[in-house]
mmCIF file of C-alpha atoms in Angstrom:
data_model
loop_
_atom_site.group_PDB
_atom_site.id
_atom_site.type_symbol
_atom_site.label_atom_id
_atom_site.label_comp_id
_atom_site.label_asym_id
_atom_site.label_seq_id
_atom_site.Cartn_x
_atom_site.Cartn_y
_atom_site.Cartn_z
ATOM 1 C CA MET A 1 8.590 19.501 -9.667
ATOM 2 C CA THR A 2 7.305 15.912 -9.536
ATOM 3 C CA THR A 3 3.859 14.593 -8.615
ATOM 4 C CA ALA A 4 2.950 11.561 -6.507
ATOM 5 C CA LEU A 5 -0.453 9.868 -6.390
ATOM 6 C CA VAL A 6 -1.205 8.083 -3.119
ATOM 7 C CA THR A 7 -4.231 5.863 -2.479
ATOM 8 C CA GLY A 8 -5.551 5.481 1.055
ATOM 9 C CA ALA A 9 -3.982 8.889 1.547
ATOM 10 C CA THR A 10 -5.839 10.266 4.564
ATOM 11 C CA ALA A 11 -4.551 7.989 7.337
ATOM 12 C CA GLY A 12 -1.828 5.623 8.448
ATOM 13 C CA ILE A 13 0.956 4.682 6.059
ATOM 14 C CA GLY A 14 -0.657 6.602 3.199
ATOM 15 C CA TRP A 15 -0.757 9.823 5.198
ATOM 16 C CA SER A 16 2.868 9.297 6.245
ATOM 17 C CA PHE A 17 3.810 8.972 2.571
ATOM 18 C CA CYS A 18 1.945 12.190 1.803
ATOM 19 C CA ARG A 19 3.665 14.169 4.536
ATOM 20 C CA ARG A 20 7.120 12.870 3.699
ATOM 21 C CA LEU A 21 6.707 13.474 -0.025
ATOM 22 C CA ALA A 22 5.313 16.963 0.567
ATOM 23 C CA GLU A 23 8.309 17.740 2.814
ATOM 24 C CA GLN A 24 10.525 16.774 -0.117
ATOM 25 C CA GLY A 25 8.666 19.189 -2.407
ATOM 26 C CA HIS A 26 6.506 16.771 -4.374
ATOM 27 C CA ASP A 27 3.048 17.835 -5.514
ATOM 28 C CA LEU A 28 0.363 15.302 -4.608
ATOM 29 C CA VAL A 29 -2.819 13.647 -5.772
ATOM 30 C CA LEU A 30 -4.670 12.250 -2.745
ATOM 31 C CA VAL A 31 -7.086 9.363 -3.307
ATOM 32 C CA ALA A 32 -9.542 8.121 -0.661
ATOM 33 C CA ARG A 33 -13.270 7.647 -0.034
ATOM 34 C CA ASP A 34 -13.867 10.377 2.551
ATOM 35 C CA GLU A 35 -14.241 13.676 0.695
ATOM 36 C CA THR A 36 -14.294 15.810 3.850
ATOM 37 C CA ARG A 37 -11.153 14.268 5.253
ATOM 38 C CA LEU A 38 -9.435 14.496 1.877
ATOM 39 C CA ALA A 39 -10.125 18.227 1.759
ATOM 40 C CA GLU A 40 -8.774 18.678 5.294
ATOM 41 C CA ARG A 41 -5.595 16.733 4.551
ATOM 42 C CA ALA A 42 -5.047 18.596 1.294
ATOM 43 C CA ALA A 43 -5.443 21.979 3.013
ATOM 44 C CA GLU A 44 -2.928 20.959 5.679
ATOM 45 C CA LEU A 45 -0.327 19.896 3.117
ATOM 46 C CA ARG A 46 -0.753 23.088 1.096
ATOM 47 C CA THR A 47 -0.443 25.268 4.200
ATOM 48 C CA VAL A 48 2.474 23.482 5.851
ATOM 49 C CA HIS A 49 4.542 22.548 2.811
ATOM 50 C CA GLY A 50 3.422 24.905 0.053
ATOM 51 C CA VAL A 51 2.859 22.160 -2.515
ATOM 52 C CA GLU A 52 0.067 21.684 -5.024
ATOM 53 C CA VAL A 53 -2.467 19.102 -3.865
ATOM 54 C CA GLU A 54 -5.269 17.567 -5.906
ATOM 55 C CA VAL A 55 -7.975 15.381 -4.365
ATOM 56 C CA LEU A 56 -9.695 12.485 -6.059
ATOM 57 C CA VAL A 57 -12.597 10.839 -4.235
ATOM 58 C CA ALA A 58 -12.799 7.152 -5.104
ATOM 59 C CA ASP A 59 -13.877 3.863 -3.574
ATOM 60 C CA LEU A 60 -11.332 1.380 -4.907
ATOM 61 C CA ALA A 61 -13.743 -1.515 -4.469
ATOM 62 C CA ASP A 62 -15.750 0.032 -7.336
ATOM 63 C CA ARG A 63 -14.278 -0.765 -10.769
ATOM 64 C CA GLU A 64 -15.610 2.403 -12.409
ATOM 65 C CA GLN A 65 -14.116 4.594 -9.691
ATOM 66 C CA VAL A 66 -10.791 2.768 -9.988
ATOM 67 C CA GLN A 67 -10.867 3.537 -13.701
ATOM 68 C CA ARG A 68 -11.170 7.248 -12.926
ATOM 69 C CA VAL A 69 -7.964 7.025 -10.899
ATOM 70 C CA ALA A 70 -6.318 5.041 -13.702
ATOM 71 C CA ASP A 71 -7.324 7.748 -16.168
ATOM 72 C CA ARG A 72 -5.647 10.339 -13.932
ATOM 73 C CA LEU A 73 -2.461 8.281 -13.965
ATOM 74 C CA CYS A 74 -2.540 8.265 -17.777
ATOM 75 C CA SER A 75 -2.701 12.057 -18.039
ATOM 76 C CA GLN A 76 -0.062 13.510 -20.337
ATOM 77 C CA ASP A 77 -0.816 17.109 -19.354
ATOM 78 C CA ALA A 78 -0.343 16.515 -15.601
ATOM 79 C CA PRO A 79 1.940 13.473 -15.356
ATOM 80 C CA VAL A 80 2.288 11.382 -12.206
ATOM 81 C CA ASP A 81 5.867 10.401 -11.390
ATOM 82 C CA LEU A 82 5.228 8.176 -8.365
ATOM 83 C CA LEU A 83 2.257 5.907 -7.642
ATOM 84 C CA VAL A 84 1.806 4.601 -4.085
ATOM 85 C CA ASN A 85 -0.810 1.845 -3.989
ATOM 86 C CA ASN A 86 -1.567 1.909 -0.289
ATOM 87 C CA ALA A 87 -5.359 1.630 0.129
ATOM 88 C CA GLY A 88 -6.164 -1.073 2.663
ATOM 89 C CA PHE A 89 -8.994 -3.390 3.552
ATOM 90 C CA GLY A 90 -9.172 -5.679 6.578
ATOM 91 C CA ILE A 91 -11.550 -8.415 7.708
ATOM 92 C CA ARG A 92 -11.411 -9.523 11.313
ATOM 93 C CA THR A 93 -13.089 -12.929 10.908
ATOM 94 C CA PRO A 94 -11.668 -16.143 9.435
ATOM 95 C CA PHE A 95 -12.481 -16.800 5.779
ATOM 96 C CA THR A 96 -15.187 -19.422 6.316
ATOM 97 C CA ARG A 97 -17.023 -17.190 8.819
ATOM 98 C CA SER A 98 -16.876 -13.958 6.870
ATOM 99 C CA ASP A 99 -19.366 -12.511 4.415
ATOM 100 C CA VAL A 100 -18.143 -13.491 0.949
ATOM 101 C CA ARG A 101 -19.164 -10.046 -0.323
ATOM 102 C CA ASP A 102 -16.622 -8.528 2.054
ATOM 103 C CA GLU A 103 -14.010 -10.989 0.834
ATOM 104 C CA VAL A 104 -14.649 -9.975 -2.773
ATOM 105 C CA ARG A 105 -14.467 -6.275 -1.876
ATOM 106 C CA MET A 106 -11.172 -6.873 -0.137
ATOM 107 C CA LEU A 107 -9.734 -8.547 -3.232
ATOM 108 C CA ASP A 108 -11.072 -5.708 -5.372
ATOM 109 C CA VAL A 109 -9.137 -3.195 -3.248
ATOM 110 C CA LEU A 110 -5.974 -5.159 -2.478
ATOM 111 C CA VAL A 111 -5.567 -6.925 -5.829
ATOM 112 C CA GLY A 112 -7.877 -5.539 -8.512
ATOM 113 C CA ALA A 113 -7.150 -1.866 -7.866
ATOM 114 C CA VAL A 114 -3.415 -2.495 -7.528
ATOM 115 C CA LEU A 115 -3.416 -4.327 -10.854
ATOM 116 C CA MET A 116 -5.413 -1.669 -12.719
ATOM 117 C CA LEU A 117 -3.540 1.316 -11.323
ATOM 118 C CA SER A 118 -0.129 -0.308 -11.765
ATOM 119 C CA HIS A 119 -1.011 -1.126 -15.372
ATOM 120 C CA ALA A 120 -1.996 2.474 -16.087
ATOM 121 C CA ALA A 121 1.040 3.921 -14.340
ATOM 122 C CA ALA A 122 3.560 1.449 -15.744
ATOM 123 C CA ASN A 123 2.582 2.007 -19.352
ATOM 124 C CA THR A 124 2.445 5.791 -19.027
ATOM 125 C CA MET A 125 5.725 5.976 -17.119
ATOM 126 C CA ARG A 126 7.492 3.647 -19.534
ATOM 127 C CA GLU A 127 6.541 5.918 -22.424
ATOM 128 C CA ARG A 128 8.190 8.826 -20.567
ATOM 129 C CA GLY A 129 11.203 6.730 -19.559
ATOM 130 C CA HIS A 130 10.969 7.376 -15.831
ATOM 131 C CA GLY A 131 8.731 6.938 -12.796
ATOM 132 C CA ALA A 132 8.170 4.682 -9.812
ATOM 133 C CA ILE A 133 5.475 2.481 -8.292
ATOM 134 C CA VAL A 134 5.314 1.454 -4.629
ATOM 135 C CA ASN A 135 2.800 -1.271 -3.818
ATOM 136 C CA VAL A 136 2.197 -1.589 -0.083
ATOM 137 C CA SER A 137 2.164 -5.294 0.687
ATOM 138 C CA SER A 138 2.847 -6.989 4.043
ATOM 139 C CA VAL A 139 5.082 -9.473 5.805
ATOM 140 C CA ALA A 140 1.811 -11.400 6.213
ATOM 141 C CA GLY A 141 2.129 -12.220 2.517
ATOM 142 C CA PHE A 142 4.993 -14.573 3.326
ATOM 143 C CA ALA A 143 2.809 -16.517 5.773
ATOM 144 C CA ALA A 144 -0.452 -18.458 5.346
ATOM 145 C CA MET A 145 -3.095 -16.502 7.220
ATOM 146 C CA GLY A 146 -6.253 -16.488 5.147
ATOM 147 C CA SER A 147 -7.332 -14.430 2.178
ATOM 148 C CA TYR A 148 -5.621 -11.232 3.370
ATOM 149 C CA SER A 149 -2.297 -13.034 3.483
ATOM 150 C CA ALA A 150 -2.949 -14.502 0.038
ATOM 151 C CA ALA A 151 -3.797 -11.085 -1.400
ATOM 152 C CA LYS A 152 -0.613 -9.562 -0.017
ATOM 153 C CA SER A 153 1.395 -12.491 -1.378
ATOM 154 C CA TRP A 154 -0.022 -11.619 -4.795
ATOM 155 C CA VAL A 155 0.980 -7.977 -4.381
ATOM 156 C CA THR A 156 4.576 -8.903 -3.580
ATOM 157 C CA VAL A 157 5.004 -11.413 -6.401
ATOM 158 C CA PHE A 158 3.236 -9.119 -8.858
ATOM 159 C CA SER A 159 5.530 -6.248 -7.912
ATOM 160 C CA GLU A 160 8.625 -8.396 -8.326
ATOM 161 C CA ALA A 161 7.455 -9.512 -11.768
ATOM 162 C CA LEU A 162 6.601 -5.954 -12.833
ATOM 163 C CA ALA A 163 9.967 -4.687 -11.604
ATOM 164 C CA GLN A 164 11.676 -7.266 -13.786
ATOM 165 C CA GLU A 165 9.521 -6.399 -16.801
ATOM 166 C CA LEU A 166 10.348 -2.702 -16.423
ATOM 167 C CA ALA A 167 13.999 -3.192 -15.434
ATOM 168 C CA VAL A 168 15.471 -1.344 -18.439
ATOM 169 C CA SER A 169 12.638 1.160 -18.871
ATOM 170 C CA GLY A 170 13.646 3.700 -16.232
ATOM 171 C CA VAL A 171 10.611 2.799 -14.112
ATOM 172 C CA ARG A 172 11.244 1.393 -10.638
ATOM 173 C CA VAL A 173 8.809 -0.877 -8.786
ATOM 174 C CA GLN A 174 8.813 -1.798 -5.111
ATOM 175 C CA ALA A 175 6.770 -4.052 -2.858
ATOM 176 C CA LEU A 176 6.795 -2.528 0.619
ATOM 177 C CA CYS A 177 6.291 -5.289 3.194
ATOM 178 C CA PRO A 178 5.820 -3.906 6.705
ATOM 179 C CA GLY A 179 4.767 -5.827 9.772
ATOM 180 C CA PHE A 180 2.432 -4.511 12.461
ATOM 181 C CA THR A 181 2.327 -0.723 12.144
ATOM 182 C CA ARG A 182 0.842 1.815 14.531
ATOM 183 C CA THR A 183 -2.031 3.341 12.562
ATOM 184 C CA GLU A 184 -5.795 3.599 13.025
ATOM 185 C CA PHE A 185 -6.323 0.646 10.645
ATOM 186 C CA HIS A 186 -6.865 -2.030 13.293
ATOM 187 C CA GLN A 187 -9.012 0.170 15.507
ATOM 188 C CA ARG A 188 -11.281 1.205 12.636
ATOM 189 C CA GLY A 189 -11.623 -2.447 11.648
ATOM 190 C CA GLY A 190 -12.568 -3.490 15.184
ATOM 191 C CA MET A 191 -9.581 -5.827 15.381
ATOM 192 C CA GLU A 192 -8.302 -7.042 18.740
ATOM 193 C CA MET A 193 -4.530 -6.415 18.856
ATOM 194 C CA THR A 194 -3.808 -6.446 22.597
ATOM 195 C CA GLY A 195 -1.828 -9.670 22.298
ATOM 196 C CA VAL A 196 0.763 -8.143 19.983
ATOM 197 C CA PRO A 197 3.917 -7.215 21.952
ATOM 198 C CA GLY A 198 5.149 -3.642 21.867
ATOM 199 C CA LEU A 199 8.385 -4.493 20.084
ATOM 200 C CA ALA A 200 6.404 -5.874 17.140
ATOM 201 C CA TRP A 201 4.982 -2.470 16.228
ATOM 202 C CA LEU A 202 6.543 -0.200 13.616
ATOM 203 C CA ASP A 203 6.264 3.567 13.269
ATOM 204 C CA ALA A 204 4.602 4.577 9.984
ATOM 205 C CA ASP A 205 6.935 7.535 9.394
ATOM 206 C CA ASP A 206 10.003 5.355 9.896
ATOM 207 C CA LEU A 207 8.846 2.667 7.489
ATOM 208 C CA VAL A 208 7.992 5.266 4.841
ATOM 209 C CA ALA A 209 11.491 6.708 5.157
ATOM 210 C CA THR A 210 12.878 3.195 4.678
ATOM 211 C CA SER A 211 10.666 2.593 1.663
ATOM 212 C CA LEU A 212 11.725 5.782 -0.113
ATOM 213 C CA ARG A 213 15.385 5.164 0.671
ATOM 214 C CA ASP A 214 15.119 1.618 -0.676
ATOM 215 C CA LEU A 215 13.291 2.899 -3.759
ATOM 216 C CA ARG A 216 16.215 5.199 -4.558
ATOM 217 C CA ARG A 217 18.563 2.243 -4.130
ATOM 218 C CA GLY A 218 16.516 -0.003 -6.401
ATOM 219 C CA VAL A 219 15.410 -2.432 -3.670
ATOM 220 C CA VAL A 220 12.434 -4.344 -5.077
ATOM 221 C CA VAL A 221 11.139 -5.955 -1.856
ATOM 222 C CA SER A 222 11.508 -3.512 1.026
ATOM 223 C CA VAL A 223 11.028 -4.940 4.528
ATOM 224 C CA PRO A 224 11.385 -2.198 7.157
ATOM 225 C CA SER A 225 13.247 -2.986 10.391
ATOM 226 C CA ALA A 226 15.795 -5.696 11.147
ATOM 227 C CA ARG A 227 13.338 -7.783 13.132
ATOM 228 C CA TYR A 228 10.893 -8.040 10.247
ATOM 229 C CA LYS A 229 13.688 -8.723 7.772
ATOM 230 C CA VAL A 230 14.506 -11.767 9.906
ATOM 231 C CA ALA A 231 10.836 -12.761 10.128
ATOM 232 C CA ALA A 232 10.398 -12.407 6.368
ATOM 233 C CA ALA A 233 13.498 -14.505 5.672
ATOM 234 C CA VAL A 234 12.284 -17.244 7.999
ATOM 235 C CA LEU A 235 8.819 -17.249 6.434
ATOM 236 C CA ARG A 236 10.174 -17.255 2.882
ATOM 237 C CA TYR A 237 12.691 -20.061 3.297
ATOM 238 C CA ALA A 238 11.302 -22.274 6.055
ATOM 239 C CA PRO A 239 9.509 -25.491 5.015
ATOM 240 C CA LYS A 240 5.992 -24.622 3.881
ATOM 241 C CA ALA A 241 4.379 -27.147 6.195
ATOM 242 C CA LEU A 242 6.068 -25.455 9.140
ATOM 243 C CA VAL A 243 4.962 -22.003 7.946
ATOM 244 C CA ARG A 244 1.371 -23.209 7.641
ATOM 245 C CA ARG A 245 1.371 -24.670 11.146
ATOM 246 C CA GLY A 246 2.931 -21.540 12.583
ATOM 247 C CA SER A 247 0.406 -19.323 10.814
ATOM 248 C CA SER A 248 -2.702 -21.239 11.838
ATOM 249 C CA GLY A 249 -4.939 -19.614 14.383
ATOM 250 C CA VAL A 250 -3.501 -16.118 13.999
ATOM 251 C CA GLY A 251 -4.948 -15.075 10.622
ATOM 252 C CA ALA A 252 -7.943 -13.210 11.979
ATOM 253 C CA ARG A 253 -5.785 -11.209 14.398
ATOM 254 C CA ARG A 254 -3.080 -10.373 11.893
ATOM 255 C CA ARG A 255 -5.224 -8.972 9.108
ATOM 256 C CA GLY A 256 -3.791 -5.535 8.402
#
C-alpha cells in the first residue's frame, strides 16, 4: 500500500487527485486550512474507498506550518510515496493595484511551500530509491500575466530542473500545467470569468487522469488536452514580445 500527500486537498484539482488516488487504493494525507472540511473529506474517502486517511491542518503561507508538512514528508515510519503540491492562491487585481502583503502570501504558497515540500520529499524519496512529486503549475506560466504567471513559470522550470537532478534516483517529478479548470477556485476568489468561452474549460477529473497517466510514462511537463498543448507550444516558442503583447490586459482575469 502506498501513501500520497496532497495539499489543497479539499476542493478542485486537489480533491480530484484525492478521489482518483483513493479509487486506486492509495492511503492519503490531506493538507488544507479548513479543519472541518478536511474531516468531512477524510470521512468520505474512508467510507467510499476503504483507505486510510490522515488530515494535517496547515496554512501554507505560514513557514512554520509548512515545516510541519515537510516533517511529515520526512517520516521514515509512515513514508509518503507521492507528493502533490496543489495548494492555490489567486489575486484578482493587477500587481500594481494589489496589496503587497497578498502578493507575498501568494508567493509563499505557490513558490515557497512548493520549494520546501519538494525539498523534503525529494531527499526522503531519493534515500528510498522511489517516489514521485507532482507540482501543479499552469499554462499561464508560459505567458506574461503578472505575478501569478511568474510564480507558475517558476514552478514549471523548478520541476523540470528537479526531474533532471533526480533522473537516475527512481524519483519522478512532473509539472502539471492545466488551463482554465472548472473548480470553485475562481468563484471563491471573486474572479469574473464570464468572458471565458466554454471550450476553454477543463474537467478536473479528466486532467488528473491525464497527469497520473503522464507520470507513469515519465512525462515531465504534462499539459492536459490537445487545445492547451497547442496553446502551450505557441506561448513557449513564439517571440517573447508577441507573447507579452498577447498577454497584456488579461492577467487579472486569468489568475488561477
